[in-house]
Tab-separated table of N, CA and C in Angstrom:
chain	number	residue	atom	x	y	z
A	28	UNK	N	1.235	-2.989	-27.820
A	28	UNK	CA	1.934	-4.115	-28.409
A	28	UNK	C	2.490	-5.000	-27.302
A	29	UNK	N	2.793	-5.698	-27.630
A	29	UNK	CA	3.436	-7.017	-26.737
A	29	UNK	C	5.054	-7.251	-27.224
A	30	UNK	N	5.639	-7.596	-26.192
A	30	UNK	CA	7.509	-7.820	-26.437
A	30	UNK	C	7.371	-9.295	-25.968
A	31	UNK	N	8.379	-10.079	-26.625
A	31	UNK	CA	8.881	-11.302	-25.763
A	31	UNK	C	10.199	-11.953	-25.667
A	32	UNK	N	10.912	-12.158	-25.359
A	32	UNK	CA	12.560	-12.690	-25.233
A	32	UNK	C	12.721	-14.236	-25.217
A	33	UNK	N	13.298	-14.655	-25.399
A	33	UNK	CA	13.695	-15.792	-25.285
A	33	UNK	C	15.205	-16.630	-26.110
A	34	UNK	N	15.382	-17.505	-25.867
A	34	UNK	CA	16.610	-18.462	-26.584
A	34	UNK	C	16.183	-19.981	-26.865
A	35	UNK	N	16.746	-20.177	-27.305
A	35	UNK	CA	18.114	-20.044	-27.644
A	35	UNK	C	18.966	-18.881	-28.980
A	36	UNK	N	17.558	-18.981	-29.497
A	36	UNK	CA	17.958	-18.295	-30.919
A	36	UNK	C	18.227	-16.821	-30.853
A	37	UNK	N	18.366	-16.174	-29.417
A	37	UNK	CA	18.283	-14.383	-29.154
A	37	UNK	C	17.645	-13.736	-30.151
A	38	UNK	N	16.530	-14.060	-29.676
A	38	UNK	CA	15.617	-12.768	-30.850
A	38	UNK	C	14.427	-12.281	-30.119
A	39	UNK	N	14.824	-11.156	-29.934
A	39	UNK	CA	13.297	-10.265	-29.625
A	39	UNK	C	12.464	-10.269	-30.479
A	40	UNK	N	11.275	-10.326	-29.796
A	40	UNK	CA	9.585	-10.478	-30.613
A	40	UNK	C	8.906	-9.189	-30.207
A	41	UNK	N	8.250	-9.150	-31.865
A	41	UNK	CA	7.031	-7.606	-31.026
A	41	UNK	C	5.421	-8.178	-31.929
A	42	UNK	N	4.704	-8.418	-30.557
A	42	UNK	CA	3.265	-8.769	-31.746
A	42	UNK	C	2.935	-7.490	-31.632
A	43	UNK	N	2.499	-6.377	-32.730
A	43	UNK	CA	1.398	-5.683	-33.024
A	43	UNK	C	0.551	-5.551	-34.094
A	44	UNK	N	-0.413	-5.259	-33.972
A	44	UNK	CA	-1.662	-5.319	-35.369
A	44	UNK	C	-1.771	-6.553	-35.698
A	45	UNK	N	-1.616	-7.460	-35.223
A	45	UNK	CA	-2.201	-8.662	-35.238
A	45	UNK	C	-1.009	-9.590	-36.180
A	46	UNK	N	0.279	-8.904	-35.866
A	46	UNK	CA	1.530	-9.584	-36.719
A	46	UNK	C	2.572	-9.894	-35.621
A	47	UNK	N	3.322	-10.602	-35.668
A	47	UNK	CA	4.881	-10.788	-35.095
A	47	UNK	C	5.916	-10.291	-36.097
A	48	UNK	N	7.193	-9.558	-35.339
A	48	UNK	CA	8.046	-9.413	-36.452
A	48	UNK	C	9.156	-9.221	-35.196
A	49	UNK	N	10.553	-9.570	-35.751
A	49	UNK	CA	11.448	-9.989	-34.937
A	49	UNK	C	12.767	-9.235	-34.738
A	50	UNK	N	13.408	-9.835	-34.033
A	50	UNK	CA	14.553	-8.540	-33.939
A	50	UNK	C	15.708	-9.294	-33.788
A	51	UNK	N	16.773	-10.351	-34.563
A	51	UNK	CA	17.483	-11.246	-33.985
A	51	UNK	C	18.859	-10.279	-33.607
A	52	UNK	N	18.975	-10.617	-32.135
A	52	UNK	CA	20.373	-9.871	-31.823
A	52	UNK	C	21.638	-9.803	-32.637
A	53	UNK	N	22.184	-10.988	-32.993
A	53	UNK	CA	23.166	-11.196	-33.919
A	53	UNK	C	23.377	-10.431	-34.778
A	54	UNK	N	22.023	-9.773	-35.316
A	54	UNK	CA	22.443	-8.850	-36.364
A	54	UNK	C	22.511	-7.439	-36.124
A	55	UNK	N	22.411	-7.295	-35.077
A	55	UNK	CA	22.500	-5.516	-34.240
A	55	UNK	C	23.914	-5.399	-33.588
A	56	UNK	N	24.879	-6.015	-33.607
A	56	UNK	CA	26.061	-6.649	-33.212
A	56	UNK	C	26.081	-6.862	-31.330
A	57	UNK	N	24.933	-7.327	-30.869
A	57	UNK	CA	25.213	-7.627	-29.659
A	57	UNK	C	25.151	-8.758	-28.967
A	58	UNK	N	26.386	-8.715	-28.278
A	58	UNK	CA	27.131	-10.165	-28.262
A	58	UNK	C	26.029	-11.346	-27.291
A	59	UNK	N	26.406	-12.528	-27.404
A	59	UNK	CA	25.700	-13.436	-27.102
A	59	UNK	C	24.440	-14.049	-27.546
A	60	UNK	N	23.959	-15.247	-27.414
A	60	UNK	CA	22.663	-15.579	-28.231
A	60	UNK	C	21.366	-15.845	-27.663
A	61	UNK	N	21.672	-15.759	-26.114
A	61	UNK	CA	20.232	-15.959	-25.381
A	61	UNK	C	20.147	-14.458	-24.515
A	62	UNK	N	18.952	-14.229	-24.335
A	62	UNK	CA	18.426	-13.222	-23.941
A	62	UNK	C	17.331	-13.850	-22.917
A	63	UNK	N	17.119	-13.195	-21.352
A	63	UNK	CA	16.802	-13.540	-20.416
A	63	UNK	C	15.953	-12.421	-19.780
A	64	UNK	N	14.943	-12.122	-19.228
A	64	UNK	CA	14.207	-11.392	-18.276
A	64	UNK	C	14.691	-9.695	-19.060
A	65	UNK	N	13.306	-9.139	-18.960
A	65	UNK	CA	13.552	-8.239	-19.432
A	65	UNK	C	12.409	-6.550	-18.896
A	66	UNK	N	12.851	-5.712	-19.226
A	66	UNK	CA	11.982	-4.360	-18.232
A	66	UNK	C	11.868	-3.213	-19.471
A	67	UNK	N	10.287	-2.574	-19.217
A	67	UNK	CA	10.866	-1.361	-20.230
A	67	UNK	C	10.915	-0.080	-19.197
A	68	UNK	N	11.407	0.554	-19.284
A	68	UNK	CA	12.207	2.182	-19.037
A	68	UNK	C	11.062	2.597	-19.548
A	69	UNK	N	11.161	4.407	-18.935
A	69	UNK	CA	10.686	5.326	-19.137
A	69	UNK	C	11.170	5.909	-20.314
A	70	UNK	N	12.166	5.789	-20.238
A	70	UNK	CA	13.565	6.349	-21.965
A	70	UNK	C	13.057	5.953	-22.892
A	71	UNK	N	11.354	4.894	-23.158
A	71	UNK	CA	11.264	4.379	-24.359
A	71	UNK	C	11.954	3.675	-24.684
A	72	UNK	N	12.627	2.576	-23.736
A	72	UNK	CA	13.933	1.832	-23.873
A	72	UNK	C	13.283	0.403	-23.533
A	73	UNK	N	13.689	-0.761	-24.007
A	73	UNK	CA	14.067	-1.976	-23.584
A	73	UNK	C	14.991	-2.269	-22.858
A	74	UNK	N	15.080	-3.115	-21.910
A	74	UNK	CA	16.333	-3.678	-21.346
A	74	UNK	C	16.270	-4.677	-21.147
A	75	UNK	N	17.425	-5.964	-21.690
A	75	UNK	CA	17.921	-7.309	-21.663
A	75	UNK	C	18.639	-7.635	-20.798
A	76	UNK	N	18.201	-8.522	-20.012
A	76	UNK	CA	19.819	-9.413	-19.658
A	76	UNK	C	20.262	-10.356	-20.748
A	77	UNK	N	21.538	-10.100	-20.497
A	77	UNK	CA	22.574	-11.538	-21.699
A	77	UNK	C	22.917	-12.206	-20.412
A	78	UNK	N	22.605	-13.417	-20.378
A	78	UNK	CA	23.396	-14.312	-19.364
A	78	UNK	C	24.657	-14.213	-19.660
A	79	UNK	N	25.491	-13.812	-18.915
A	79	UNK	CA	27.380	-14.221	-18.516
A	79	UNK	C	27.809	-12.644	-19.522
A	80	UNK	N	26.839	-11.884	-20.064
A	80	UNK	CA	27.387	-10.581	-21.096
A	80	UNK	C	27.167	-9.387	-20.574
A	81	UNK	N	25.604	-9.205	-19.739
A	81	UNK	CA	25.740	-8.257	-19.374
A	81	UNK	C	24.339	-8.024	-19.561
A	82	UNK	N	23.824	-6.324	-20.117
A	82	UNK	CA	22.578	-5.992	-20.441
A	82	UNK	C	22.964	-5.490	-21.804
A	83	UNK	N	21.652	-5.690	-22.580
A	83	UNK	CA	21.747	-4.929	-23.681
A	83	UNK	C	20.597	-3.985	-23.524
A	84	UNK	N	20.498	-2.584	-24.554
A	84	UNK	CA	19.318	-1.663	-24.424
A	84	UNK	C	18.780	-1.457	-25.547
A	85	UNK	N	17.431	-1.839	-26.021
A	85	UNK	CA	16.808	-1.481	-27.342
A	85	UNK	C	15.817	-0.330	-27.039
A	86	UNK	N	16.546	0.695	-28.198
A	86	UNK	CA	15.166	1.839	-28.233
A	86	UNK	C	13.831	1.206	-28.965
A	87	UNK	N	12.886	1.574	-28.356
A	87	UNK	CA	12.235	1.391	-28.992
A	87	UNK	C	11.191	2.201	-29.958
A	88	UNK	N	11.691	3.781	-30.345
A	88	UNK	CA	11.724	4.770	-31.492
A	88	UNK	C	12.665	4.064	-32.587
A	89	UNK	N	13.403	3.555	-32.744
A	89	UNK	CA	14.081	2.952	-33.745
A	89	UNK	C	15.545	2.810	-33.367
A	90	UNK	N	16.030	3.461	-32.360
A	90	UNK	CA	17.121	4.125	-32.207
A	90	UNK	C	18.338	2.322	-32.221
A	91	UNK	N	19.130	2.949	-31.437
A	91	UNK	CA	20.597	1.909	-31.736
A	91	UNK	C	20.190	0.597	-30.287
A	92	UNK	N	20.787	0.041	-30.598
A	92	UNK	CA	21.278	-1.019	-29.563
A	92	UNK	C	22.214	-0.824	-28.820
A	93	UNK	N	22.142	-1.121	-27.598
A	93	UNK	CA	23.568	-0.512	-26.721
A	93	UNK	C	23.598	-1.649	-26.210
A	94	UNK	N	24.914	-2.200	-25.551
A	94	UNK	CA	25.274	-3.129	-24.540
A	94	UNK	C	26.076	-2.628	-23.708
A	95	UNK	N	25.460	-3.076	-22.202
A	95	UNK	CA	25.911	-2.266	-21.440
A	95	UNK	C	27.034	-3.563	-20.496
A	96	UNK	N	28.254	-3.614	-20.322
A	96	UNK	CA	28.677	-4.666	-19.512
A	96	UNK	C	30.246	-3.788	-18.165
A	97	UNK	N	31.082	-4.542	-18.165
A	97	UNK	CA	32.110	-4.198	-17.335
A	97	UNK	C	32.068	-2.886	-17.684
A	98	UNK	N	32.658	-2.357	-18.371
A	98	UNK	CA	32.928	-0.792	-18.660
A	98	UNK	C	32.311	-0.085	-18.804
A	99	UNK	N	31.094	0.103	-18.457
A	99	UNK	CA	29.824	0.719	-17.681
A	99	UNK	C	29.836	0.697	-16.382
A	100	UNK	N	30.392	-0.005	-15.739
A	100	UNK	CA	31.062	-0.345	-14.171
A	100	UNK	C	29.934	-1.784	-13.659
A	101	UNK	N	29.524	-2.376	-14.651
A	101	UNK	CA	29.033	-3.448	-14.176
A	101	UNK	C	30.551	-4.979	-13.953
A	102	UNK	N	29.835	-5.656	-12.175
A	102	UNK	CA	30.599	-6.539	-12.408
A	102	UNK	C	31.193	-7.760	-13.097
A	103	UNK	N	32.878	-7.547	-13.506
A	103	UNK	CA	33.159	-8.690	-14.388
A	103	UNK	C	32.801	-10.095	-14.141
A	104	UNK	N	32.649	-10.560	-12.634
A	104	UNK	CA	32.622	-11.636	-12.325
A	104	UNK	C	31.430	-12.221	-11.906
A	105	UNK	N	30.034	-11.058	-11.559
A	105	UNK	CA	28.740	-11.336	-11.450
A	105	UNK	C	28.295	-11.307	-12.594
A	106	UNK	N	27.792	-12.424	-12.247
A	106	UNK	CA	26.336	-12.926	-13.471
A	106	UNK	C	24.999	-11.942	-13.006
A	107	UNK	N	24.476	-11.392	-13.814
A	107	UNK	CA	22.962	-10.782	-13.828
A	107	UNK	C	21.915	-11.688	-13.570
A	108	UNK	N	20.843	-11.339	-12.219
A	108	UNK	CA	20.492	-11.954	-12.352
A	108	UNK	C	18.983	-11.460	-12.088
A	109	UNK	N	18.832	-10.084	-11.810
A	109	UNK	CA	17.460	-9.322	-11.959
A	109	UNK	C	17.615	-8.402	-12.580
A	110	UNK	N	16.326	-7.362	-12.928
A	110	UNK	CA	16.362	-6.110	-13.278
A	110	UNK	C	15.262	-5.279	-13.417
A	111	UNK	N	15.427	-4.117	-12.791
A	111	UNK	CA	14.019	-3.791	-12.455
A	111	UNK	C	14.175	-2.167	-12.830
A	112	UNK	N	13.263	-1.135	-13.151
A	112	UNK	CA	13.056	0.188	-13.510
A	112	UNK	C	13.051	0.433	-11.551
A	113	UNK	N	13.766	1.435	-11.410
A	113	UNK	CA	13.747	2.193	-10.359
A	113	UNK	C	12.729	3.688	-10.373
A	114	UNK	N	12.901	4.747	-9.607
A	114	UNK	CA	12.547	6.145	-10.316
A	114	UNK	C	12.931	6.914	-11.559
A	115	UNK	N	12.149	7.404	-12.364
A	115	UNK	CA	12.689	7.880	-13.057
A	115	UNK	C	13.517	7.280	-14.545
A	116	UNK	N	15.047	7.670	-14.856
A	116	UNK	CA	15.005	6.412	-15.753
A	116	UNK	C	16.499	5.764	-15.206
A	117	UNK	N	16.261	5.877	-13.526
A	117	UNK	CA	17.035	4.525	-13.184
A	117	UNK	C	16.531	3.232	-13.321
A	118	UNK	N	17.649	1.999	-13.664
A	118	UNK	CA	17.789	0.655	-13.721
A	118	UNK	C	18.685	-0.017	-12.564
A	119	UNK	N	17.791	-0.404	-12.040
A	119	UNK	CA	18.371	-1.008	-11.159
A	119	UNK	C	19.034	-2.738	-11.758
A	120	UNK	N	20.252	-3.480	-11.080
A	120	UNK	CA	20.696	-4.905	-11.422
A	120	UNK	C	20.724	-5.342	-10.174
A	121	UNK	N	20.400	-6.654	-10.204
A	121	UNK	CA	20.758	-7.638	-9.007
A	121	UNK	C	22.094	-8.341	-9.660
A	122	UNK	N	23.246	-8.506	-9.132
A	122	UNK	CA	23.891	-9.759	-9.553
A	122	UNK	C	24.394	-10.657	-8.799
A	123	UNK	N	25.021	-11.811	-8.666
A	123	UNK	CA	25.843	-12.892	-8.268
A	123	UNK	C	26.594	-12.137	-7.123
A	124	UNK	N	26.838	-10.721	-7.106
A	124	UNK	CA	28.113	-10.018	-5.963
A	124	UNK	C	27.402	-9.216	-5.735
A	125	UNK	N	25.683	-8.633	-5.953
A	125	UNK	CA	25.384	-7.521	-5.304
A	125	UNK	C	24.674	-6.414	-6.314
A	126	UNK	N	23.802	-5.600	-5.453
A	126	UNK	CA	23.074	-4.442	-6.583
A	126	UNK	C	23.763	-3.513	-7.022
A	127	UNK	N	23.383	-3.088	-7.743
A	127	UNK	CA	23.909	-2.311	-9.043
A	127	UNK	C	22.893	-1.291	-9.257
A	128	UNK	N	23.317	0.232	-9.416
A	128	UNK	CA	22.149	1.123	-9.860
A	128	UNK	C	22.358	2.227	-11.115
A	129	UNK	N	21.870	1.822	-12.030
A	129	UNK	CA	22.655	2.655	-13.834
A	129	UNK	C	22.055	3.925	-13.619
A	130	UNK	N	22.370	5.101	-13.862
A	130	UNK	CA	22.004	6.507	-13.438
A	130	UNK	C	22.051	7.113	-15.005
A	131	UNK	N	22.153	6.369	-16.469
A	131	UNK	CA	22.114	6.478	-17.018
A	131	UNK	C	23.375	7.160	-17.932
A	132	UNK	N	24.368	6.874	-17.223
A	132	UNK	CA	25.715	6.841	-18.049
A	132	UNK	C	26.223	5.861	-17.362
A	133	UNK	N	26.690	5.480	-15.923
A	133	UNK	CA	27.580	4.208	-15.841
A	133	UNK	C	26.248	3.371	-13.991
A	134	UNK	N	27.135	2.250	-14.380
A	134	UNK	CA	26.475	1.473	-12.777
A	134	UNK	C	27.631	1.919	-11.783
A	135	UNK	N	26.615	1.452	-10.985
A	135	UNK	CA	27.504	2.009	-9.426
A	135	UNK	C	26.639	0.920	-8.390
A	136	UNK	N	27.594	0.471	-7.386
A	136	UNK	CA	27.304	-0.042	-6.011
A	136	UNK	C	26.868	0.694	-5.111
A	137	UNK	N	26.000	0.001	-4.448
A	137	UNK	CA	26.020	1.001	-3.024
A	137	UNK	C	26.303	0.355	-1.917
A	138	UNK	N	27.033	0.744	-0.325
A	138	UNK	CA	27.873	0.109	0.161
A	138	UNK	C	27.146	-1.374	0.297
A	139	UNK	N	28.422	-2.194	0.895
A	139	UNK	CA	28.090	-3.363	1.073
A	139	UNK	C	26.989	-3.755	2.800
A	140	UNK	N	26.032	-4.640	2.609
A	140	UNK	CA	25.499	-4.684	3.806
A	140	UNK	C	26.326	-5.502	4.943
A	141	UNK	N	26.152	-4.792	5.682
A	141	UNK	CA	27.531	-5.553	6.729
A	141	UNK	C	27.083	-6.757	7.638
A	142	UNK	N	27.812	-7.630	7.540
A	142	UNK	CA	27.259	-8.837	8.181
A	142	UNK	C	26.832	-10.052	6.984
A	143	UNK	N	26.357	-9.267	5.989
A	143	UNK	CA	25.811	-10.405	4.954
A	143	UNK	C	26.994	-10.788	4.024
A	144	UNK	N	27.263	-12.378	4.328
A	144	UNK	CA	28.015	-12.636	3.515
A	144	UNK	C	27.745	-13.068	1.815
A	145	UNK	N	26.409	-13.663	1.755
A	145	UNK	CA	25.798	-14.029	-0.019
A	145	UNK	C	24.903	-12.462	-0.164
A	146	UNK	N	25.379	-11.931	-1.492
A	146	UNK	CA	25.172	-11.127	-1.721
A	146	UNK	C	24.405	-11.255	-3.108
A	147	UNK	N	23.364	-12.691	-3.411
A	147	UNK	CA	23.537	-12.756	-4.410
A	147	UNK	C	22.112	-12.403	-4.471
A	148	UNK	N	21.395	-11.123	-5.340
A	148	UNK	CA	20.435	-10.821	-5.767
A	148	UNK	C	19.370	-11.173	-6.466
A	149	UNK	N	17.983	-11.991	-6.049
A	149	UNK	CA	17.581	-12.453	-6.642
A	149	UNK	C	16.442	-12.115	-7.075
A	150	UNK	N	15.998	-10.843	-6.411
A	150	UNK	CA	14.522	-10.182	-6.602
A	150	UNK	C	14.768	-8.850	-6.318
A	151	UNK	N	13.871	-8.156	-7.460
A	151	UNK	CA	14.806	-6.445	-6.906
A	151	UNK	C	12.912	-5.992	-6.852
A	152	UNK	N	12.439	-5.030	-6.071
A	152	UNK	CA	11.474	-3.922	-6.371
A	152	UNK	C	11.668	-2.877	-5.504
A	153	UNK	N	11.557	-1.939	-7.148
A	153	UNK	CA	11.677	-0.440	-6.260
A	153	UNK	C	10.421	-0.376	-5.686
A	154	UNK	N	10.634	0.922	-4.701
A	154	UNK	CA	9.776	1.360	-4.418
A	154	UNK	C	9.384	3.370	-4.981
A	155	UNK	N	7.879	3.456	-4.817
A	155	UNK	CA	7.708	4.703	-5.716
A	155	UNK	C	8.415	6.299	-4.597
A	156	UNK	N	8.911	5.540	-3.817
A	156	UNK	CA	9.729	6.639	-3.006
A	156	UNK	C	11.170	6.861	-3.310
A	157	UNK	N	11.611	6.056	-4.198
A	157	UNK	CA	12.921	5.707	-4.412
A	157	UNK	C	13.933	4.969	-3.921
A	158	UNK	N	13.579	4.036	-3.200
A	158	UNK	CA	14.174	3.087	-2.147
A	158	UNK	C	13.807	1.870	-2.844
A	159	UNK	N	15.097	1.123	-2.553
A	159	UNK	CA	14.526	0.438	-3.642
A	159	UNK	C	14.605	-1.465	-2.823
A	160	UNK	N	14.111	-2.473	-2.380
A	160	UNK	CA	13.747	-4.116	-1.923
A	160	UNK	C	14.227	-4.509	-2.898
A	161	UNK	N	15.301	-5.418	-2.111
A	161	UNK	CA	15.532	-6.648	-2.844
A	161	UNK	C	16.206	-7.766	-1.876
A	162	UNK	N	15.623	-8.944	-2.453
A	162	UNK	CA	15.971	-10.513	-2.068
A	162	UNK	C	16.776	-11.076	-2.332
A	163	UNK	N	18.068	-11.389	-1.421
A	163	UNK	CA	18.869	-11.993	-1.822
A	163	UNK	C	19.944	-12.934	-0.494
A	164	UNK	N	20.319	-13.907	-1.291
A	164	UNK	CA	20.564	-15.059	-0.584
A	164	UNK	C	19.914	-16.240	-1.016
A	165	UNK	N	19.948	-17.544	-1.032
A	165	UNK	CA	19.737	-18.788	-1.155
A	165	UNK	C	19.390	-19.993	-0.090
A	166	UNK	N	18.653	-20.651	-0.075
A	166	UNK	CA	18.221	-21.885	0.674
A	166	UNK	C	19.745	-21.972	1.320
A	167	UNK	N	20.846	-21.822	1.000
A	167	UNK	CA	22.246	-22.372	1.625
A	167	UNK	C	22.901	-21.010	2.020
A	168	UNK	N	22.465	-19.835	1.747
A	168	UNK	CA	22.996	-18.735	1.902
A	168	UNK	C	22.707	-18.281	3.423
A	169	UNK	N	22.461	-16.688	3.387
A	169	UNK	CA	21.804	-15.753	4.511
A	169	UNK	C	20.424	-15.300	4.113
A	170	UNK	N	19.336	-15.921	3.552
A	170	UNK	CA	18.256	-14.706	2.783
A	170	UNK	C	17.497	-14.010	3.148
A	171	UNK	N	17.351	-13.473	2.825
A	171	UNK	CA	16.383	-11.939	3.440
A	171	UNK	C	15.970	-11.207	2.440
A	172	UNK	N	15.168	-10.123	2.757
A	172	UNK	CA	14.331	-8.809	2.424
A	172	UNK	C	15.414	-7.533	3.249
A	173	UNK	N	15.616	-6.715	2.037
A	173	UNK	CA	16.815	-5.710	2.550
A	173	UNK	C	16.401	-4.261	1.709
A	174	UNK	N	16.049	-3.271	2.019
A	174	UNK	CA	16.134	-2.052	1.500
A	174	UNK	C	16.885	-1.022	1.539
A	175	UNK	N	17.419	-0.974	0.320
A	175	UNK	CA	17.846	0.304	0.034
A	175	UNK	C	17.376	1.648	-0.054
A	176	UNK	N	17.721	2.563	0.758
A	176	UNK	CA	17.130	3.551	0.476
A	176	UNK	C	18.336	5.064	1.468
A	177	UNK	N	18.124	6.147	0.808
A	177	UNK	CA	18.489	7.365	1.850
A	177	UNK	C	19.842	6.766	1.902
A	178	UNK	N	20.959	6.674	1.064
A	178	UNK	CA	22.302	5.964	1.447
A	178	UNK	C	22.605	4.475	2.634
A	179	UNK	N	21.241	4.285	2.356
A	179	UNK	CA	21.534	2.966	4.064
A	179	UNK	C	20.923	1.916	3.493
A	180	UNK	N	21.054	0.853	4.197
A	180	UNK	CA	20.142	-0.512	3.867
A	180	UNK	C	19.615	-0.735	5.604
A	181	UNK	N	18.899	-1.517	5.267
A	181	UNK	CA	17.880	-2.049	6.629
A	181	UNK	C	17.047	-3.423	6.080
A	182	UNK	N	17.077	-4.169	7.089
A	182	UNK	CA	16.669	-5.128	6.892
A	182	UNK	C	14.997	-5.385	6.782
A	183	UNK	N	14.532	-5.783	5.793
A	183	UNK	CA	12.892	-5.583	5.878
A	183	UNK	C	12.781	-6.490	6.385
A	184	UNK	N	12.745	-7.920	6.084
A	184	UNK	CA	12.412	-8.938	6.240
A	184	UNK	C	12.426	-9.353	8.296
A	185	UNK	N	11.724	-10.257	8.855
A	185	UNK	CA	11.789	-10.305	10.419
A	185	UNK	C	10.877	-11.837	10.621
A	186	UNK	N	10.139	-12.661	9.858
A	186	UNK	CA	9.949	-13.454	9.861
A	186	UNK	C	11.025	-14.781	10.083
A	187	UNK	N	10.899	-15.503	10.789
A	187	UNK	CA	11.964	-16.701	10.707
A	187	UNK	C	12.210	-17.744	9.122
A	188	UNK	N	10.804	-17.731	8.849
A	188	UNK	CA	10.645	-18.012	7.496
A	188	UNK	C	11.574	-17.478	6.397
A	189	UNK	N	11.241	-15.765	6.264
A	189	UNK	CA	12.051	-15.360	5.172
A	189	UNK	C	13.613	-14.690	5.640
A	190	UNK	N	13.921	-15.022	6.966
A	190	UNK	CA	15.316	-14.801	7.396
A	190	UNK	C	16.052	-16.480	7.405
A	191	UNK	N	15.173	-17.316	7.257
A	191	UNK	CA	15.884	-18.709	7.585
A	191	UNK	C	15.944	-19.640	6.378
A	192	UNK	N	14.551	-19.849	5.955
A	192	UNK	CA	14.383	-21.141	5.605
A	192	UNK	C	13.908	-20.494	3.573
A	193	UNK	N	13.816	-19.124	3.474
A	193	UNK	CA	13.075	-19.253	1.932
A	193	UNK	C	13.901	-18.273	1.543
A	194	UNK	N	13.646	-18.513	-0.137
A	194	UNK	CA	14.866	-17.936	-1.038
A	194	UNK	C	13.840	-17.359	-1.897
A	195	UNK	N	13.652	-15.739	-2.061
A	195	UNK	CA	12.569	-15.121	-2.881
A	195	UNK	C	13.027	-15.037	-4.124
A	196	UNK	N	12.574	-15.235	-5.294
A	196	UNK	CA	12.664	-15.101	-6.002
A	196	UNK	C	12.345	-14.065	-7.038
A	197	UNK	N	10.734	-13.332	-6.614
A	197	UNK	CA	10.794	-12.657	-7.063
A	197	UNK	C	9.754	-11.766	-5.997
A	198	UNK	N	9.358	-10.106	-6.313
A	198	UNK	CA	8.437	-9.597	-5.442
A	198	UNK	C	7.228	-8.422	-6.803
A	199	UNK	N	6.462	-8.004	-6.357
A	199	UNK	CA	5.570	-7.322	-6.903
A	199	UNK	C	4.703	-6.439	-5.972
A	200	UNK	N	4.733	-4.962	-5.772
A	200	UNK	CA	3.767	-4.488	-5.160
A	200	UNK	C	2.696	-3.859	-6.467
């Protein structure tokens, strides 16, 4: 089957058997009305970003809707702005202040990279070792290629290009 997201109207789409049939958030009680970039899990799970709300999680066995925001330990003041399946049935977040990794009860940081002052996440890929790339910074920022992995970060990136002048947006191996 096929999924698709979009807004304004927040409603998940599923074409199968040659039908569409819909899923409007509003009525699953989860807050906000646009729905943005989205990943499926190993959990048989969906995962949403809500711009400015957070993530929401749809089973997709039938099960409940979850929204996952601050009190999950995601940040109050970062906006979401990637999201990617890590190993296993980690979820990784990029946000506005930095990555985020859901271990499947709450998010958690991992330390801050030292020296980098924009921390703002704009491309996440794991890798199948468990380490996980991501891009972040802006045309006006610091940007780079940075991996996480083994409790440390290291800088991937070494080009003048993607240390100076370009802002990734997204990556794919």
């Amino acid at each position: 089957s096929i999924w698709a997201v979009g807004s304004p109207a927040g409603t998940v789409l599923n074409f199968s058997n040659g039908r569409w049939r819909s899923y409007p958030i509003r009525k699953v009680g989860v807050a906000g009305r646009i729905v943005s970039k989205m990943v499926y899990v190993l959990d048989d799970a969906f995962w949403f970003l809500l711009p400015g709300r957070g993530v929401a999680r749809f089973d997709r066995r039938g099960g409940p809707w979850w929204t996952l925001d601050s009190h999950q330990g995601l940040p109050p003041a970062g906006g979401i702005s990637a999201i990617a399946q890590g190993t296993g049935e980690t979820v990784w977040t990029g946000t506005t202040v930095g990555l985020f990794r859901y271990d499947g009860h709450k998010f958690s940081a991992p330390p801050v990279v030292h020296g980098v002052t924009d921390r703002e996440i704009s491309a996440i890929l794991p890798r199948p070792n468990g380490s996980v790339w991501v891009a972040s910074g802006s045309p006006v920022g610091k940007p780079g290629i940075w991996e996480y992995g083994k409790g440390r970060w290291q800088q991937v990136s070494t080009t003048p290009i993607l240390d100076k002048q370009a802002a990734v947006q997204a990556m794919l191996q």
